[in-house]
Coordinates of C-alpha atoms in Angstrom, one line a residue:
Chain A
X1 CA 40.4 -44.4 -25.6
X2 CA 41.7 -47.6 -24.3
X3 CA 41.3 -47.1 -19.9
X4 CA 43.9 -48.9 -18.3
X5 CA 43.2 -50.3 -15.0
X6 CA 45.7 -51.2 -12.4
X7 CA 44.7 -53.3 -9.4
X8 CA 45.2 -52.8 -6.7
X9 CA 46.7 -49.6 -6.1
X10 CA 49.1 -50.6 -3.4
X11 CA 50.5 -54.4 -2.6
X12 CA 52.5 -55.1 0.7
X13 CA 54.7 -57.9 0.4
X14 CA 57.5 -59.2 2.1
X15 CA 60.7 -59.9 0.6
X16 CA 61.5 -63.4 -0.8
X17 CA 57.4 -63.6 -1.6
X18 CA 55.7 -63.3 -4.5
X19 CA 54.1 -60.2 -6.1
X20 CA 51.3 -60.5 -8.6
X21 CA 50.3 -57.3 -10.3
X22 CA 47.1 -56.7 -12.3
X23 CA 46.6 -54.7 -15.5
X24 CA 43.2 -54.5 -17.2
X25 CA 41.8 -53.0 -20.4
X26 CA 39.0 -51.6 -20.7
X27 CA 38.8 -52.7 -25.0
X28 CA 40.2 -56.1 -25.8
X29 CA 43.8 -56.2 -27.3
X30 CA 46.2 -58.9 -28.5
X31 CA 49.3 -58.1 -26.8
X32 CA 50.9 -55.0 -26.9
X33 CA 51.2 -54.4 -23.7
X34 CA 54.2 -53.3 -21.6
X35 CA 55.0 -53.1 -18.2
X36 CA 57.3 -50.7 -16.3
X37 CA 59.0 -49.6 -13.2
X38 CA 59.9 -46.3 -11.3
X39 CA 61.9 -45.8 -8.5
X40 CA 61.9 -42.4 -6.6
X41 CA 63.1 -40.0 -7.9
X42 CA 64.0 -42.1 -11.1
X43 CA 62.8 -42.1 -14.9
X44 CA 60.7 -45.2 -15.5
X45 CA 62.3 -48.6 -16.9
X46 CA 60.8 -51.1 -19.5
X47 CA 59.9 -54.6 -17.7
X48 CA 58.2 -56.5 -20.1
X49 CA 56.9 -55.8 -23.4
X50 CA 54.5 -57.9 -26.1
X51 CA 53.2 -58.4 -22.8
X52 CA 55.3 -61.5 -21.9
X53 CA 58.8 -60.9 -23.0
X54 CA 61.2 -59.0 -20.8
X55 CA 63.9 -56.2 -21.9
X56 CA 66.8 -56.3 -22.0
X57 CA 69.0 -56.8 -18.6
X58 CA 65.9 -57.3 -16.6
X59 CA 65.8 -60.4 -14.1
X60 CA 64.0 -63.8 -15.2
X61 CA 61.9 -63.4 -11.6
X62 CA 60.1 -60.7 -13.8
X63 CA 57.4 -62.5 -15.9
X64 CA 54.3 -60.8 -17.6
X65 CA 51.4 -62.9 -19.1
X66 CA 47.9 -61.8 -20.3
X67 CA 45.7 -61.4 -23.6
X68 CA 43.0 -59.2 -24.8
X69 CA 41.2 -57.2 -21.2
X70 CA 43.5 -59.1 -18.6
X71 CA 47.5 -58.6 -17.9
X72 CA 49.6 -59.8 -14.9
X73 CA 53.0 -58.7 -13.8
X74 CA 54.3 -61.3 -11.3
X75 CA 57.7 -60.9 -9.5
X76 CA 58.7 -64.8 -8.4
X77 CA 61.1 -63.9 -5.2
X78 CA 60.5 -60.1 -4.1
X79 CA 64.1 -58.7 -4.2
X80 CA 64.9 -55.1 -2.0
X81 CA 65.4 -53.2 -4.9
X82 CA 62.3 -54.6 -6.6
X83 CA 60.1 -52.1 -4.1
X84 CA 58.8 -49.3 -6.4
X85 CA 55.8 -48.2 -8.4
X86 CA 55.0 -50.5 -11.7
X87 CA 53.2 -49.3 -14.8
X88 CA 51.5 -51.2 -17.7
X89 CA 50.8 -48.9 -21.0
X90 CA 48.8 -50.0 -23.9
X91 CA 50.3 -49.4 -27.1
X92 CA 47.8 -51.2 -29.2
X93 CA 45.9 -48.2 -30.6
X94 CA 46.2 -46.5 -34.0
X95 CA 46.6 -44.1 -34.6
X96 CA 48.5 -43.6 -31.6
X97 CA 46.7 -42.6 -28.4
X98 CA 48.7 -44.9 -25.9
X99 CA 47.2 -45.0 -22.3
X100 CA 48.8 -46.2 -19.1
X101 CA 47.3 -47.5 -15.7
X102 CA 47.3 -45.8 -12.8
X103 CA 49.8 -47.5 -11.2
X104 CA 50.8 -50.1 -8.5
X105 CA 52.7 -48.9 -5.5
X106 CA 54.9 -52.4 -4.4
X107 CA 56.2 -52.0 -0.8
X108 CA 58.1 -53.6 1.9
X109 CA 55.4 -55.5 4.4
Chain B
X1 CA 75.4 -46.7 -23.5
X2 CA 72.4 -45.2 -25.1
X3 CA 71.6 -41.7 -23.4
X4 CA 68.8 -39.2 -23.7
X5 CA 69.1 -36.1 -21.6
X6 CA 66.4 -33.5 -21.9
X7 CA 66.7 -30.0 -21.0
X8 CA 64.7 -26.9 -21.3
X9 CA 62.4 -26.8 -18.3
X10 CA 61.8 -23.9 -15.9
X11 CA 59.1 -21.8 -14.6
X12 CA 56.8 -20.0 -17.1
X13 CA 53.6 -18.0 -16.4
X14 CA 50.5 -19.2 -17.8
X15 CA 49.6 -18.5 -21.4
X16 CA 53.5 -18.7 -21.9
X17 CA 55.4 -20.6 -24.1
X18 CA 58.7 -23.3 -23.8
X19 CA 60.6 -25.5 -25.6
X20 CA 62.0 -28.4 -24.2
X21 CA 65.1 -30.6 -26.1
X22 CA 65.7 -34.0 -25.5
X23 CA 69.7 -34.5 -26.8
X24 CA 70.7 -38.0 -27.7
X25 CA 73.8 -40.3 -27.9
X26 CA 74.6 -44.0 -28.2
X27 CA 72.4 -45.5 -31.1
X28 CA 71.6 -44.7 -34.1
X29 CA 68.7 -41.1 -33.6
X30 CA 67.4 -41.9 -36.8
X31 CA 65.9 -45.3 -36.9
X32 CA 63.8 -45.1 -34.1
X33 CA 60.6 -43.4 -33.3
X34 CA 60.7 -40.9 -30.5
X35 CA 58.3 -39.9 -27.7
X36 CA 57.8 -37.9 -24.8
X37 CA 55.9 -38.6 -21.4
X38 CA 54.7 -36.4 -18.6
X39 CA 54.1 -37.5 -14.9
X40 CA 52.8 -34.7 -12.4
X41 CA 53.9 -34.3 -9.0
X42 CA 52.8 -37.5 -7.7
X43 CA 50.9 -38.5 -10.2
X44 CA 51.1 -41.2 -12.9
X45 CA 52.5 -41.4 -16.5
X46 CA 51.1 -39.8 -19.3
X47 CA 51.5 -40.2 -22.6
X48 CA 52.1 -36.9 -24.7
X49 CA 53.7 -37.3 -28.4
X50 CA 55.0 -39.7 -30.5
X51 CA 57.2 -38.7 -33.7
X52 CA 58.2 -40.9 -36.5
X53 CA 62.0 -41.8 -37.2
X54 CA 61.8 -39.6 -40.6
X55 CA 59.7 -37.0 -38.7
X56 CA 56.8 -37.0 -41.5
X57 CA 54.3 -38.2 -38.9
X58 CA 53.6 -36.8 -35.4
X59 CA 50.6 -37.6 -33.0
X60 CA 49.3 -35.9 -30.1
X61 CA 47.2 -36.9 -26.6
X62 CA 44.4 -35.3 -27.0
X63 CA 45.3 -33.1 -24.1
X64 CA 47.7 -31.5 -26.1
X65 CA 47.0 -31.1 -29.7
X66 CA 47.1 -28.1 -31.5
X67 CA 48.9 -26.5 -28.1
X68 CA 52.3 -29.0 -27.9
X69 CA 54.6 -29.4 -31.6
X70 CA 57.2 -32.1 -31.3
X71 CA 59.9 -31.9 -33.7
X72 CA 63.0 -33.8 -34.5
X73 CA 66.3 -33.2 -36.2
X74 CA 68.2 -36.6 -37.2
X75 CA 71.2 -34.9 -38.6
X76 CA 71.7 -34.3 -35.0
X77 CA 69.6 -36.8 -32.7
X78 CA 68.1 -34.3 -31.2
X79 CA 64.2 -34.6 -30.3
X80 CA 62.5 -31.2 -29.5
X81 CA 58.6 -30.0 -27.6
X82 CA 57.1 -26.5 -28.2
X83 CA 54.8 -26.4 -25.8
X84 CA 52.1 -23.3 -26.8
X85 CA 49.7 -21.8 -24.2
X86 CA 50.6 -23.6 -21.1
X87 CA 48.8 -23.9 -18.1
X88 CA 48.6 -25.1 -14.6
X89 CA 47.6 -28.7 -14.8
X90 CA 50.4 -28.8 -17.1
X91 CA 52.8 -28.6 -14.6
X92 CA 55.0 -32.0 -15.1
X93 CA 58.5 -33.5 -15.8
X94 CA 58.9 -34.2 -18.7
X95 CA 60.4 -37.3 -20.3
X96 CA 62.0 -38.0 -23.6
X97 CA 61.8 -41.6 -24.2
X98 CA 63.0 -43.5 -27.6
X99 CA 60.3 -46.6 -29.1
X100 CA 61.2 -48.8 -31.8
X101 CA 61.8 -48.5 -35.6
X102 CA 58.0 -49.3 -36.5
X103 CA 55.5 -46.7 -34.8
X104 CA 53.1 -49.8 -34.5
X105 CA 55.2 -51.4 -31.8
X106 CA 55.8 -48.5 -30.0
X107 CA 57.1 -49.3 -26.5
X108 CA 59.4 -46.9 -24.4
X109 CA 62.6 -48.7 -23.8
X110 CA 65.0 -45.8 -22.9
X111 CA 64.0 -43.0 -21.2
X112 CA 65.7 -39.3 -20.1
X113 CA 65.8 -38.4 -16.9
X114 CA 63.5 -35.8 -17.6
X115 CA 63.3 -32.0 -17.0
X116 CA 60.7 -30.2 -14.9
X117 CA 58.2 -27.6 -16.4
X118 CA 56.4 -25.7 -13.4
X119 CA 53.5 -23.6 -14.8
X120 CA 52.8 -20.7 -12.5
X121 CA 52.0 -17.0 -11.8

């Protein structure tokens, strides 16, 4: 089993900054990787998939890069509604045993 | 607007059984493969079942084979759970969420609100 890892578990930032997210694997991958976000109380949403290309409706300030063990989620300008909890999930494995990180809690600093 | 709305949940004594449904509207049930997700009270996602657009091929978390059977039926985009033997820890919400055509490249890009299953005596 693929172990996600997300880091770190909780990121303060203030609005208008920029967030950087981490995702790590603990078996190289090429890039099937995505990246989501839930709100309270909400279903998640799909950010970024192919670990770099974003879904659609979702903001250009949403970027995701990475390859093989290493992932990054970065949000360019922190927006209000951008404070939530972000997920990457690796869907590289076959047959199917797809693994998510832990989670990133972003909030308002 | 594509829409998934599952239903089904409740409370259930452990040992006992329930099936959950995840109903389906606004794109086309039978090209994509369909999944569902669990989160537990506070916890993170986790990934339970993935299902095939044709059906003919189903995979399980490991937490959940041979307890959970995930079912679909095109004719009326309806995606399905029978969750077996249930206990505790399984206490979730569960979410229907629809993936691509190819099961290779099998993202979540819609997702149900999700319905709660509490497991308790």
């Amino acid at each position: 089993e693929i172990v996600m890892t997300q880091s770190p578990a909780t990121l303060s930032v203030s609005p208008g900054e920029r967030a950087t997210l981490s995702c790590r694997a603990s078996q190289g991958f090429s890039t099937k990787l995505a990246w989501y976000q839930q709100k309270p109380g909400q279903a998640p949403r799909l950010l970024i998939y192919g670990a770099s290309t974003r879904a659609t409706g979702v903001p250009a300030r949403f970027s995701g890069t990475g390859f093989g063990t290493e992932f990054t989620l970065t949000i360019s300008s922190l927006q209000p509604e951008d404070f939530a909890v972000y997920y990457c999930q690796q869907y590289n494995t076959w047959p199917p045993k797809y693994t998510f990180g832990q989670g990133t809690r972003l909030e308002i600093k | 607007d594509v829409q998934l709305v599952e239903s089904g949940g409740g409370l259930v004594e452990p040992g006992g059984s329930l099936r959950l449904s995840c109903g389906t509207s606004g794109f086309n049930f039978g090209d994509h493969t369909m999944n569902w997700v669990r989160q537990a009270p506070g916890k993170g996602l986790e990934w339970v079942s993935s299902i095939s657009s044709s059906g003919s091929y189903v995979y399980y978390g490991d937490s959940f084979r041979g307890r959970f059977t995930t079912s679909r039926d095109n004719a009326n985009s309806s995606l399905y759970l029978q969750m077996n033997n249930l206990r505790e820890e399984d206490t979730a919400v569960f979410y229907c969420a629809r993936g691509p055509q190819h099961m290779d490249e099998n993202f979540f890009d819609a997702w149900g609100q999700g319905t709660l299953v509490t497991v308790s005596s």
